Amino acid sequence: MNTRTRTLGISGALALALTLPLTACSGGDGASAGKTAPSALAAKKAHTQTRPIPEGKGSKVPSDFNGDGTPDLVLDDLAHKGLGDDPGIGIVYGREKHGPDPATRQLLSPAEYAAPTKGQIPAAFSSEAACDLNRDGFSDLVVSTDPPYDGQGRPPVPVQILFGSPTGISGKAVTLRIPDKARFGNDWPDQPVCGDFDDDGDGDLVIHASGGRLTFLPGPFTRAGAPRGTARLVQASGNVPAGPASDLDGDGADDVLVRAHTGTARSALVRGGPTGPGRPGAKYPAGEDVAFGRFGTTPGAAVLTTTGITLYGPQGAAGRTVKVPAPTGSALDAGDFDGDGRTDLVVSGDAGDPVRMVHGGTRLLSGPDVKGRVVAVADFDGDGKGDLVLQRAAADGDTDTVEVLRGVTEPAIASPDAALAFSTTVFTG
């Protein structure tokens, strides 16, 4: 299955735009918290000058790092000249009733924002998930790094947390603290997934361990990166947790998908509950990617293979299959793009591959005629419809194009004309 984290468009989060019950950490399309009237997204041509990040008072909107009630856009692949170190992570802050505003942006470079390990600053810095981990109303960014390791014994924890604030991400990251009793084997503890897995209203994390085990870290977290609850190991039929989490069985606790391994693989749900994740759930066959949503009247899962999408019910029973051309390595994203309450699906691959949209998860649409890699799905402009963010890199990698397509009613459910277009070179010069 595709290993790309989808929680950063909403929501991920910035992440997945689902019509299932949402929590502050499990994602959503932003529309669940957006009560503003419909309006146009920001002007098509992005300016290179910067504006101050607007100060917020806190919100429950996913991926809202400054707490102003609008989702923010996280971009990991920033175009830059040469083959130097990773320039970092770019955040484009949202503007009320307009959506992402590239003039209100922040570059999170490893040199300035990463925490050192054994005195060494990591060269790589990549976003993994976004959720409010310390219960202050501001989304926090969970990132992965490349700390030094000599290959002997247990490796250090590569996951770090950047905390949100009224002015957005502020201060250096802190390394996620995983108690020894919640680690197993000598694998890297990575692949963090946000969710409220014990239904107590606080953001939790699930992390890859090894040997068919997961690490459960219950929130809220301290500013030093430590869980306040009792961390423990969870048995699972796989090694690789995948976000975003979702409450598929409707019991109030988020469930997490776990893959047997990276790449095309079988997967299964680990269900949440009062004591956190651990109960076995539905199992799914090998596929490229999996997304959750409400397809018709009940929630379920969609499994993408190279030939199509098969829908599965809450208990894992297979249903309808829709033939969709999908190259190996394609990703599956979900959102309600036309505001009808049903989850629509988006299949995307590399920058040059066409984007395929499946209305309600059951009908392949002919449009919009666009290409690119989906980096986010969220209701950025607060009109109740999910919007689609695509990124296309130039062949030389020195520049790229990021486009925001507004969600619309049928026949296309996403406008082929970008409401906003800019290049991530605004971060790197």
Short mmCIF file of N, CA and C in Angstrom, two decimals, residues 226-374:
data_model
loop_
_atom_site.label_atom_id
_atom_site.label_comp_id
_atom_site.label_asym_id
_atom_site.label_seq_id
_atom_site.Cartn_x
_atom_site.Cartn_y
_atom_site.Cartn_z
N ALA A 226 6.11 14.13 26.04
CA ALA A 226 5.82 12.88 26.73
C ALA A 226 4.31 12.68 26.86
N PRO A 227 3.83 11.44 26.69
CA PRO A 227 2.40 11.17 26.91
C PRO A 227 2.07 11.26 28.40
N ARG A 228 0.89 11.79 28.71
CA ARG A 228 0.50 11.87 30.12
C ARG A 228 -0.16 10.57 30.59
N GLY A 229 -0.71 9.79 29.66
CA GLY A 229 -1.32 8.53 30.02
C GLY A 229 -0.30 7.40 30.04
N THR A 230 -0.79 6.19 30.29
CA THR A 230 0.09 5.03 30.36
C THR A 230 0.32 4.46 28.97
N ALA A 231 1.54 4.56 28.48
CA ALA A 231 1.90 4.03 27.17
C ALA A 231 2.00 2.51 27.24
N ARG A 232 1.67 1.85 26.13
CA ARG A 232 1.73 0.38 26.12
C ARG A 232 1.91 -0.13 24.70
N LEU A 233 2.24 -1.41 24.60
CA LEU A 233 2.34 -2.10 23.32
C LEU A 233 1.00 -2.70 22.94
N VAL A 234 0.72 -2.73 21.64
CA VAL A 234 -0.54 -3.25 21.12
C VAL A 234 -0.21 -4.33 20.10
N GLN A 235 -0.87 -5.47 20.19
CA GLN A 235 -0.69 -6.53 19.20
C GLN A 235 -1.49 -6.20 17.95
N ALA A 236 -0.91 -6.40 16.78
CA ALA A 236 -1.59 -6.09 15.52
C ALA A 236 -1.17 -7.09 14.46
N SER A 237 -2.03 -7.25 13.44
CA SER A 237 -1.71 -8.16 12.34
C SER A 237 -0.97 -7.42 11.25
N GLY A 238 0.09 -6.74 11.63
CA GLY A 238 0.89 -5.97 10.69
C GLY A 238 1.86 -5.08 11.44
N ASN A 239 2.72 -4.40 10.69
CA ASN A 239 3.77 -3.59 11.30
C ASN A 239 3.65 -2.10 11.00
N VAL A 240 2.86 -1.73 10.00
CA VAL A 240 2.90 -0.35 9.51
C VAL A 240 1.55 0.33 9.69
N PRO A 241 1.37 1.16 10.72
CA PRO A 241 0.12 1.91 10.86
C PRO A 241 0.02 2.98 9.78
N ALA A 242 -1.21 3.27 9.37
CA ALA A 242 -1.42 4.22 8.29
C ALA A 242 -2.55 5.17 8.66
N GLY A 243 -2.33 6.46 8.46
CA GLY A 243 -3.36 7.45 8.75
C GLY A 243 -4.11 7.84 7.49
N PRO A 244 -5.21 8.58 7.65
CA PRO A 244 -5.74 9.05 8.93
C PRO A 244 -6.57 8.00 9.63
N ALA A 245 -6.63 8.10 10.96
CA ALA A 245 -7.48 7.22 11.74
C ALA A 245 -8.94 7.61 11.55
N SER A 246 -9.84 6.68 11.84
CA SER A 246 -11.27 6.94 11.66
C SER A 246 -12.08 6.06 12.59
N ASP A 247 -13.18 6.56 13.08
CA ASP A 247 -14.09 5.77 13.91
C ASP A 247 -15.04 5.01 12.99
N LEU A 248 -14.60 3.87 12.52
CA LEU A 248 -15.37 3.14 11.52
C LEU A 248 -16.58 2.43 12.11
N ASP A 249 -16.48 2.00 13.37
CA ASP A 249 -17.60 1.26 13.97
C ASP A 249 -18.53 2.13 14.79
N GLY A 250 -18.26 3.45 14.86
CA GLY A 250 -19.18 4.37 15.49
C GLY A 250 -19.27 4.30 17.00
N ASP A 251 -18.22 3.77 17.67
CA ASP A 251 -18.27 3.67 19.12
C ASP A 251 -17.63 4.85 19.83
N GLY A 252 -17.21 5.84 19.08
CA GLY A 252 -16.61 7.04 19.66
C GLY A 252 -15.11 7.02 19.71
N ALA A 253 -14.48 5.86 19.59
CA ALA A 253 -13.03 5.75 19.61
C ALA A 253 -12.52 5.51 18.20
N ASP A 254 -11.43 6.19 17.84
CA ASP A 254 -10.86 6.02 16.50
C ASP A 254 -10.23 4.63 16.34
N ASP A 255 -10.31 4.13 15.11
CA ASP A 255 -9.67 2.88 14.72
C ASP A 255 -8.50 3.22 13.80
N VAL A 256 -7.50 2.35 13.74
CA VAL A 256 -6.34 2.62 12.91
C VAL A 256 -6.11 1.45 11.95
N LEU A 257 -5.77 1.78 10.72
CA LEU A 257 -5.43 0.78 9.71
C LEU A 257 -3.97 0.40 9.86
N VAL A 258 -3.70 -0.91 9.77
CA VAL A 258 -2.32 -1.40 9.87
C VAL A 258 -2.03 -2.27 8.66
N ARG A 259 -0.94 -1.97 7.96
CA ARG A 259 -0.53 -2.75 6.80
C ARG A 259 0.43 -3.86 7.21
N ALA A 260 0.44 -4.93 6.45
CA ALA A 260 1.37 -6.03 6.72
C ALA A 260 2.81 -5.58 6.50
N HIS A 261 3.02 -4.71 5.52
CA HIS A 261 4.34 -4.16 5.23
C HIS A 261 4.13 -2.98 4.30
N THR A 262 5.21 -2.30 3.94
CA THR A 262 5.10 -1.19 3.01
C THR A 262 4.87 -1.73 1.60
N GLY A 263 4.46 -0.84 0.69
CA GLY A 263 4.15 -1.26 -0.66
C GLY A 263 2.77 -1.89 -0.73
N THR A 264 2.50 -2.65 -1.79
CA THR A 264 1.22 -3.33 -1.93
C THR A 264 1.14 -4.46 -0.90
N ALA A 265 0.14 -4.39 -0.02
CA ALA A 265 0.09 -5.34 1.09
C ALA A 265 -1.32 -5.49 1.62
N ARG A 266 -1.54 -6.58 2.33
CA ARG A 266 -2.79 -6.75 3.06
C ARG A 266 -2.84 -5.76 4.22
N SER A 267 -4.06 -5.54 4.71
CA SER A 267 -4.20 -4.61 5.82
C SER A 267 -5.37 -5.04 6.70
N ALA A 268 -5.43 -4.46 7.89
CA ALA A 268 -6.51 -4.79 8.83
C ALA A 268 -6.70 -3.62 9.77
N LEU A 269 -7.89 -3.53 10.32
CA LEU A 269 -8.18 -2.51 11.32
C LEU A 269 -7.80 -3.00 12.71
N VAL A 270 -7.27 -2.08 13.51
CA VAL A 270 -7.15 -2.28 14.95
C VAL A 270 -8.13 -1.30 15.57
N ARG A 271 -9.12 -1.82 16.26
CA ARG A 271 -10.21 -0.98 16.77
C ARG A 271 -9.83 -0.33 18.09
N GLY A 272 -10.26 0.93 18.23
CA GLY A 272 -10.07 1.62 19.48
C GLY A 272 -11.14 1.25 20.48
N GLY A 273 -10.98 1.73 21.72
CA GLY A 273 -11.93 1.44 22.78
C GLY A 273 -11.57 2.20 24.03
N PRO A 274 -12.25 1.97 25.14
CA PRO A 274 -11.99 2.72 26.37
C PRO A 274 -10.56 2.66 26.85
N THR A 275 -9.85 1.58 26.57
CA THR A 275 -8.45 1.47 26.98
C THR A 275 -7.48 1.71 25.84
N GLY A 276 -7.99 2.17 24.70
CA GLY A 276 -7.14 2.43 23.55
C GLY A 276 -7.27 1.34 22.50
N PRO A 277 -6.42 1.37 21.49
CA PRO A 277 -6.51 0.39 20.40
C PRO A 277 -6.08 -1.00 20.87
N GLY A 278 -6.59 -2.03 20.19
CA GLY A 278 -6.18 -3.38 20.53
C GLY A 278 -7.12 -4.45 20.03
N ARG A 279 -8.39 -4.11 19.85
CA ARG A 279 -9.35 -5.11 19.39
C ARG A 279 -9.23 -5.32 17.89
N PRO A 280 -9.24 -6.56 17.40
CA PRO A 280 -9.14 -6.80 15.96
C PRO A 280 -10.39 -6.34 15.23
N GLY A 281 -10.20 -5.84 14.02
CA GLY A 281 -11.31 -5.36 13.21
C GLY A 281 -11.30 -5.99 11.83
N ALA A 282 -11.94 -5.32 10.88
CA ALA A 282 -12.08 -5.83 9.53
C ALA A 282 -10.70 -6.03 8.88
N LYS A 283 -10.64 -7.02 7.99
CA LYS A 283 -9.42 -7.29 7.24
C LYS A 283 -9.66 -7.02 5.76
N TYR A 284 -8.62 -6.53 5.07
CA TYR A 284 -8.74 -6.16 3.67
C TYR A 284 -7.64 -6.84 2.85
N PRO A 285 -7.92 -7.15 1.58
CA PRO A 285 -6.92 -7.80 0.73
C PRO A 285 -5.83 -6.83 0.31
N ALA A 286 -4.81 -7.36 -0.33
CA ALA A 286 -3.70 -6.52 -0.78
C ALA A 286 -4.17 -5.45 -1.74
N GLY A 287 -3.62 -4.26 -1.59
CA GLY A 287 -3.99 -3.16 -2.46
C GLY A 287 -2.94 -2.07 -2.42
N GLU A 288 -3.13 -1.10 -3.30
CA GLU A 288 -2.20 0.03 -3.37
C GLU A 288 -2.42 1.00 -2.22
N ASP A 289 -3.68 1.21 -1.84
CA ASP A 289 -4.00 2.19 -0.81
C ASP A 289 -5.41 1.93 -0.30
N VAL A 290 -5.73 2.49 0.87
CA VAL A 290 -7.05 2.33 1.49
C VAL A 290 -7.51 3.69 1.99
N ALA A 291 -8.81 3.97 1.83
CA ALA A 291 -9.40 5.20 2.37
C ALA A 291 -10.72 4.84 3.03
N PHE A 292 -11.11 5.63 4.03
CA PHE A 292 -12.36 5.43 4.73
C PHE A 292 -13.35 6.53 4.38
N GLY A 293 -14.64 6.22 4.49
CA GLY A 293 -15.65 7.23 4.22
C GLY A 293 -17.04 6.67 4.37
N ARG A 294 -18.02 7.48 4.02
CA ARG A 294 -19.41 7.06 4.04
C ARG A 294 -19.87 6.90 2.60
N PHE A 295 -19.92 5.66 2.16
CA PHE A 295 -20.30 5.34 0.80
C PHE A 295 -21.74 4.84 0.82
N GLY A 296 -22.67 5.75 0.61
CA GLY A 296 -24.08 5.41 0.75
C GLY A 296 -24.54 5.75 2.16
N THR A 297 -25.16 4.80 2.84
CA THR A 297 -25.74 5.08 4.15
C THR A 297 -24.86 4.67 5.31
N THR A 298 -23.83 3.87 5.07
CA THR A 298 -23.00 3.39 6.17
C THR A 298 -21.53 3.68 5.89
N PRO A 299 -20.73 3.81 6.97
CA PRO A 299 -19.28 4.00 6.77
C PRO A 299 -18.63 2.71 6.32
N GLY A 300 -17.50 2.84 5.67
CA GLY A 300 -16.79 1.66 5.20
C GLY A 300 -15.42 2.03 4.69
N ALA A 301 -14.79 1.11 4.00
CA ALA A 301 -13.46 1.30 3.47
C ALA A 301 -13.47 1.11 1.96
N ALA A 302 -12.53 1.76 1.30
CA ALA A 302 -12.31 1.59 -0.13
C ALA A 302 -10.88 1.13 -0.34
N VAL A 303 -10.69 0.04 -1.05
CA VAL A 303 -9.36 -0.51 -1.31
C VAL A 303 -9.02 -0.32 -2.79
N LEU A 304 -7.90 0.33 -3.05
CA LEU A 304 -7.45 0.61 -4.41
C LEU A 304 -6.45 -0.44 -4.86
N THR A 305 -6.71 -1.04 -6.03
CA THR A 305 -5.74 -1.91 -6.68
C THR A 305 -5.38 -1.28 -8.02
N THR A 306 -4.54 -1.94 -8.80
CA THR A 306 -4.15 -1.38 -10.10
C THR A 306 -5.27 -1.43 -11.12
N THR A 307 -6.35 -2.13 -10.80
CA THR A 307 -7.46 -2.25 -11.76
C THR A 307 -8.74 -1.58 -11.30
N GLY A 308 -8.87 -1.27 -10.02
CA GLY A 308 -10.12 -0.65 -9.59
C GLY A 308 -10.19 -0.43 -8.09
N ILE A 309 -11.37 0.04 -7.66
CA ILE A 309 -11.64 0.31 -6.25
C ILE A 309 -12.77 -0.60 -5.79
N THR A 310 -12.55 -1.33 -4.71
CA THR A 310 -13.58 -2.17 -4.13
C THR A 310 -13.99 -1.59 -2.78
N LEU A 311 -15.31 -1.47 -2.58
CA LEU A 311 -15.84 -0.95 -1.33
C LEU A 311 -16.09 -2.09 -0.36
N TYR A 312 -15.86 -1.82 0.93
CA TYR A 312 -16.07 -2.81 1.99
C TYR A 312 -16.92 -2.19 3.09
N GLY A 313 -17.82 -2.99 3.65
CA GLY A 313 -18.67 -2.53 4.73
C GLY A 313 -17.94 -2.42 6.05
N PRO A 314 -18.63 -1.94 7.11
CA PRO A 314 -17.98 -1.74 8.41
C PRO A 314 -17.34 -3.02 8.98
N GLN A 315 -17.91 -4.17 8.67
CA GLN A 315 -17.38 -5.43 9.18
C GLN A 315 -16.42 -6.10 8.20
N GLY A 316 -16.16 -5.46 7.06
CA GLY A 316 -15.19 -6.00 6.10
C GLY A 316 -15.77 -6.79 4.97
N ALA A 317 -17.10 -6.79 4.82
CA ALA A 317 -17.72 -7.52 3.70
C ALA A 317 -17.50 -6.76 2.40
N ALA A 318 -17.05 -7.46 1.36
CA ALA A 318 -16.79 -6.83 0.07
C ALA A 318 -18.09 -6.47 -0.63
N GLY A 319 -18.08 -5.31 -1.29
CA GLY A 319 -19.24 -4.86 -2.04
C GLY A 319 -18.87 -4.53 -3.47
N ARG A 320 -19.33 -3.40 -3.91
CA ARG A 320 -19.19 -3.01 -5.31
C ARG A 320 -17.74 -2.69 -5.67
N THR A 321 -17.36 -3.02 -6.92
CA THR A 321 -16.05 -2.67 -7.45
C THR A 321 -16.22 -1.73 -8.63
N VAL A 322 -15.45 -0.66 -8.64
CA VAL A 322 -15.47 0.32 -9.73
C VAL A 322 -14.14 0.23 -10.46
N LYS A 323 -14.17 0.03 -11.78
CA LYS A 323 -12.94 -0.04 -12.55
C LYS A 323 -12.34 1.35 -12.71
N VAL A 324 -11.12 1.49 -12.23
CA VAL A 324 -10.42 2.78 -12.29
C VAL A 324 -8.98 2.51 -12.68
N PRO A 325 -8.49 3.10 -13.78
CA PRO A 325 -7.07 2.96 -14.12
C PRO A 325 -6.20 3.57 -13.03
N ALA A 326 -5.29 2.78 -12.49
CA ALA A 326 -4.45 3.26 -11.39
C ALA A 326 -3.06 2.64 -11.52
N PRO A 327 -2.06 3.42 -11.91
CA PRO A 327 -0.71 2.88 -12.00
C PRO A 327 -0.22 2.39 -10.64
N THR A 328 0.73 1.47 -10.65
CA THR A 328 1.33 1.00 -9.41
C THR A 328 1.89 2.18 -8.61
N GLY A 329 1.59 2.21 -7.34
CA GLY A 329 2.03 3.31 -6.49
C GLY A 329 1.05 4.45 -6.39
N SER A 330 -0.14 4.29 -6.97
CA SER A 330 -1.15 5.34 -6.89
C SER A 330 -1.66 5.50 -5.46
N ALA A 331 -2.16 6.68 -5.15
CA ALA A 331 -2.70 6.99 -3.84
C ALA A 331 -4.20 7.21 -3.94
N LEU A 332 -4.91 6.92 -2.85
CA LEU A 332 -6.35 7.08 -2.78
C LEU A 332 -6.67 8.08 -1.68
N ASP A 333 -7.37 9.16 -2.04
CA ASP A 333 -7.79 10.17 -1.08
C ASP A 333 -9.31 10.31 -1.12
N ALA A 334 -9.87 10.88 -0.07
CA ALA A 334 -11.32 10.95 0.05
C ALA A 334 -11.76 12.30 0.54
N GLY A 335 -12.98 12.71 0.13
CA GLY A 335 -13.58 13.95 0.59
C GLY A 335 -14.95 14.14 -0.01
N ASP A 336 -15.74 14.98 0.60
CA ASP A 336 -17.07 15.29 0.07
C ASP A 336 -16.95 16.56 -0.76
N PHE A 337 -16.75 16.41 -2.06
CA PHE A 337 -16.45 17.56 -2.91
C PHE A 337 -17.70 18.31 -3.36
N ASP A 338 -18.85 17.67 -3.36
CA ASP A 338 -20.06 18.36 -3.81
C ASP A 338 -21.04 18.62 -2.67
N GLY A 339 -20.66 18.30 -1.45
CA GLY A 339 -21.47 18.64 -0.29
C GLY A 339 -22.74 17.84 -0.14
N ASP A 340 -22.80 16.61 -0.72
CA ASP A 340 -24.02 15.83 -0.64
C ASP A 340 -24.02 14.85 0.53
N GLY A 341 -22.97 14.87 1.35
CA GLY A 341 -22.90 14.01 2.51
C GLY A 341 -22.27 12.66 2.26
N ARG A 342 -21.99 12.32 1.01
CA ARG A 342 -21.33 11.07 0.69
C ARG A 342 -19.86 11.33 0.37
N THR A 343 -19.05 10.32 0.62
CA THR A 343 -17.61 10.45 0.40
C THR A 343 -17.26 10.15 -1.06
N ASP A 344 -16.54 11.07 -1.66
CA ASP A 344 -16.02 10.89 -3.02
C ASP A 344 -14.55 10.47 -2.91
N LEU A 345 -14.06 9.80 -3.94
CA LEU A 345 -12.70 9.28 -3.93
C LEU A 345 -11.87 9.89 -5.05
N VAL A 346 -10.58 10.05 -4.79
CA VAL A 346 -9.65 10.61 -5.76
C VAL A 346 -8.44 9.69 -5.88
N VAL A 347 -8.11 9.31 -7.10
CA VAL A 347 -6.94 8.49 -7.37
C VAL A 347 -5.90 9.35 -8.07
N SER A 348 -4.69 9.37 -7.54
CA SER A 348 -3.62 10.15 -8.16
C SER A 348 -2.32 9.37 -8.08
N GLY A 349 -1.40 9.69 -8.98
CA GLY A 349 -0.11 9.03 -9.01
C GLY A 349 1.00 10.05 -9.01
N ASP A 350 1.90 9.93 -9.97
CA ASP A 350 2.98 10.91 -10.10
C ASP A 350 2.45 12.21 -10.70
N ALA A 351 3.35 13.19 -10.79
CA ALA A 351 2.95 14.52 -11.24
C ALA A 351 2.33 14.52 -12.63
N GLY A 352 2.75 13.58 -13.50
CA GLY A 352 2.23 13.56 -14.86
C GLY A 352 1.03 12.67 -15.08
N ASP A 353 0.57 11.99 -14.01
CA ASP A 353 -0.56 11.08 -14.15
C ASP A 353 -1.88 11.83 -14.02
N PRO A 354 -2.91 11.43 -14.77
CA PRO A 354 -4.21 12.08 -14.64
C PRO A 354 -4.86 11.77 -13.29
N VAL A 355 -5.64 12.70 -12.80
CA VAL A 355 -6.38 12.51 -11.56
C VAL A 355 -7.74 11.92 -11.88
N ARG A 356 -8.12 10.85 -11.20
CA ARG A 356 -9.41 10.19 -11.41
C ARG A 356 -10.30 10.45 -10.21
N MET A 357 -11.57 10.81 -10.46
CA MET A 357 -12.50 11.07 -9.37
C MET A 357 -13.68 10.11 -9.47
N VAL A 358 -14.05 9.55 -8.31
CA VAL A 358 -15.14 8.59 -8.24
C VAL A 358 -16.23 9.16 -7.33
N HIS A 359 -17.35 9.54 -7.93
CA HIS A 359 -18.43 10.19 -7.19
C HIS A 359 -19.09 9.20 -6.24
N GLY A 360 -19.17 9.56 -4.95
CA GLY A 360 -19.79 8.70 -3.96
C GLY A 360 -19.09 7.38 -3.78
N GLY A 361 -17.87 7.26 -4.33
CA GLY A 361 -17.13 6.01 -4.27
C GLY A 361 -17.64 4.94 -5.20
N THR A 362 -18.64 5.27 -6.05
CA THR A 362 -19.28 4.22 -6.88
C THR A 362 -19.31 4.53 -8.37
N ARG A 363 -19.00 5.77 -8.78
CA ARG A 363 -19.14 6.10 -10.21
C ARG A 363 -17.95 6.93 -10.67
N LEU A 364 -17.19 6.37 -11.64
CA LEU A 364 -16.04 7.07 -12.19
C LEU A 364 -16.51 8.22 -13.07
N LEU A 365 -15.97 9.42 -12.82
CA LEU A 365 -16.33 10.60 -13.59
C LEU A 365 -15.32 10.84 -14.69
N SER A 366 -15.76 11.53 -15.72
CA SER A 366 -14.87 11.83 -16.84
C SER A 366 -13.98 13.04 -16.57
N GLY A 367 -14.34 13.86 -15.62
CA GLY A 367 -13.56 15.06 -15.34
C GLY A 367 -13.29 15.19 -13.86
N PRO A 368 -12.52 16.22 -13.47
CA PRO A 368 -11.91 17.24 -14.32
C PRO A 368 -10.64 16.72 -15.00
N ASP A 369 -10.27 17.34 -16.10
CA ASP A 369 -9.10 16.92 -16.87
C ASP A 369 -7.86 17.60 -16.29
N VAL A 370 -7.34 17.04 -15.20
CA VAL A 370 -6.18 17.62 -14.53
C VAL A 370 -5.19 16.50 -14.20
N LYS A 371 -3.94 16.91 -13.99
CA LYS A 371 -2.88 15.97 -13.63
C LYS A 371 -2.16 16.48 -12.39
N GLY A 372 -1.54 15.56 -11.68
CA GLY A 372 -0.77 15.96 -10.51
C GLY A 372 -0.89 14.96 -9.39
N ARG A 373 -0.18 15.23 -8.33
CA ARG A 373 -0.19 14.41 -7.12
C ARG A 373 -1.02 15.13 -6.06
N VAL A 374 -1.97 14.43 -5.48
CA VAL A 374 -2.81 15.03 -4.45
C VAL A 374 -1.98 15.20 -3.17
#
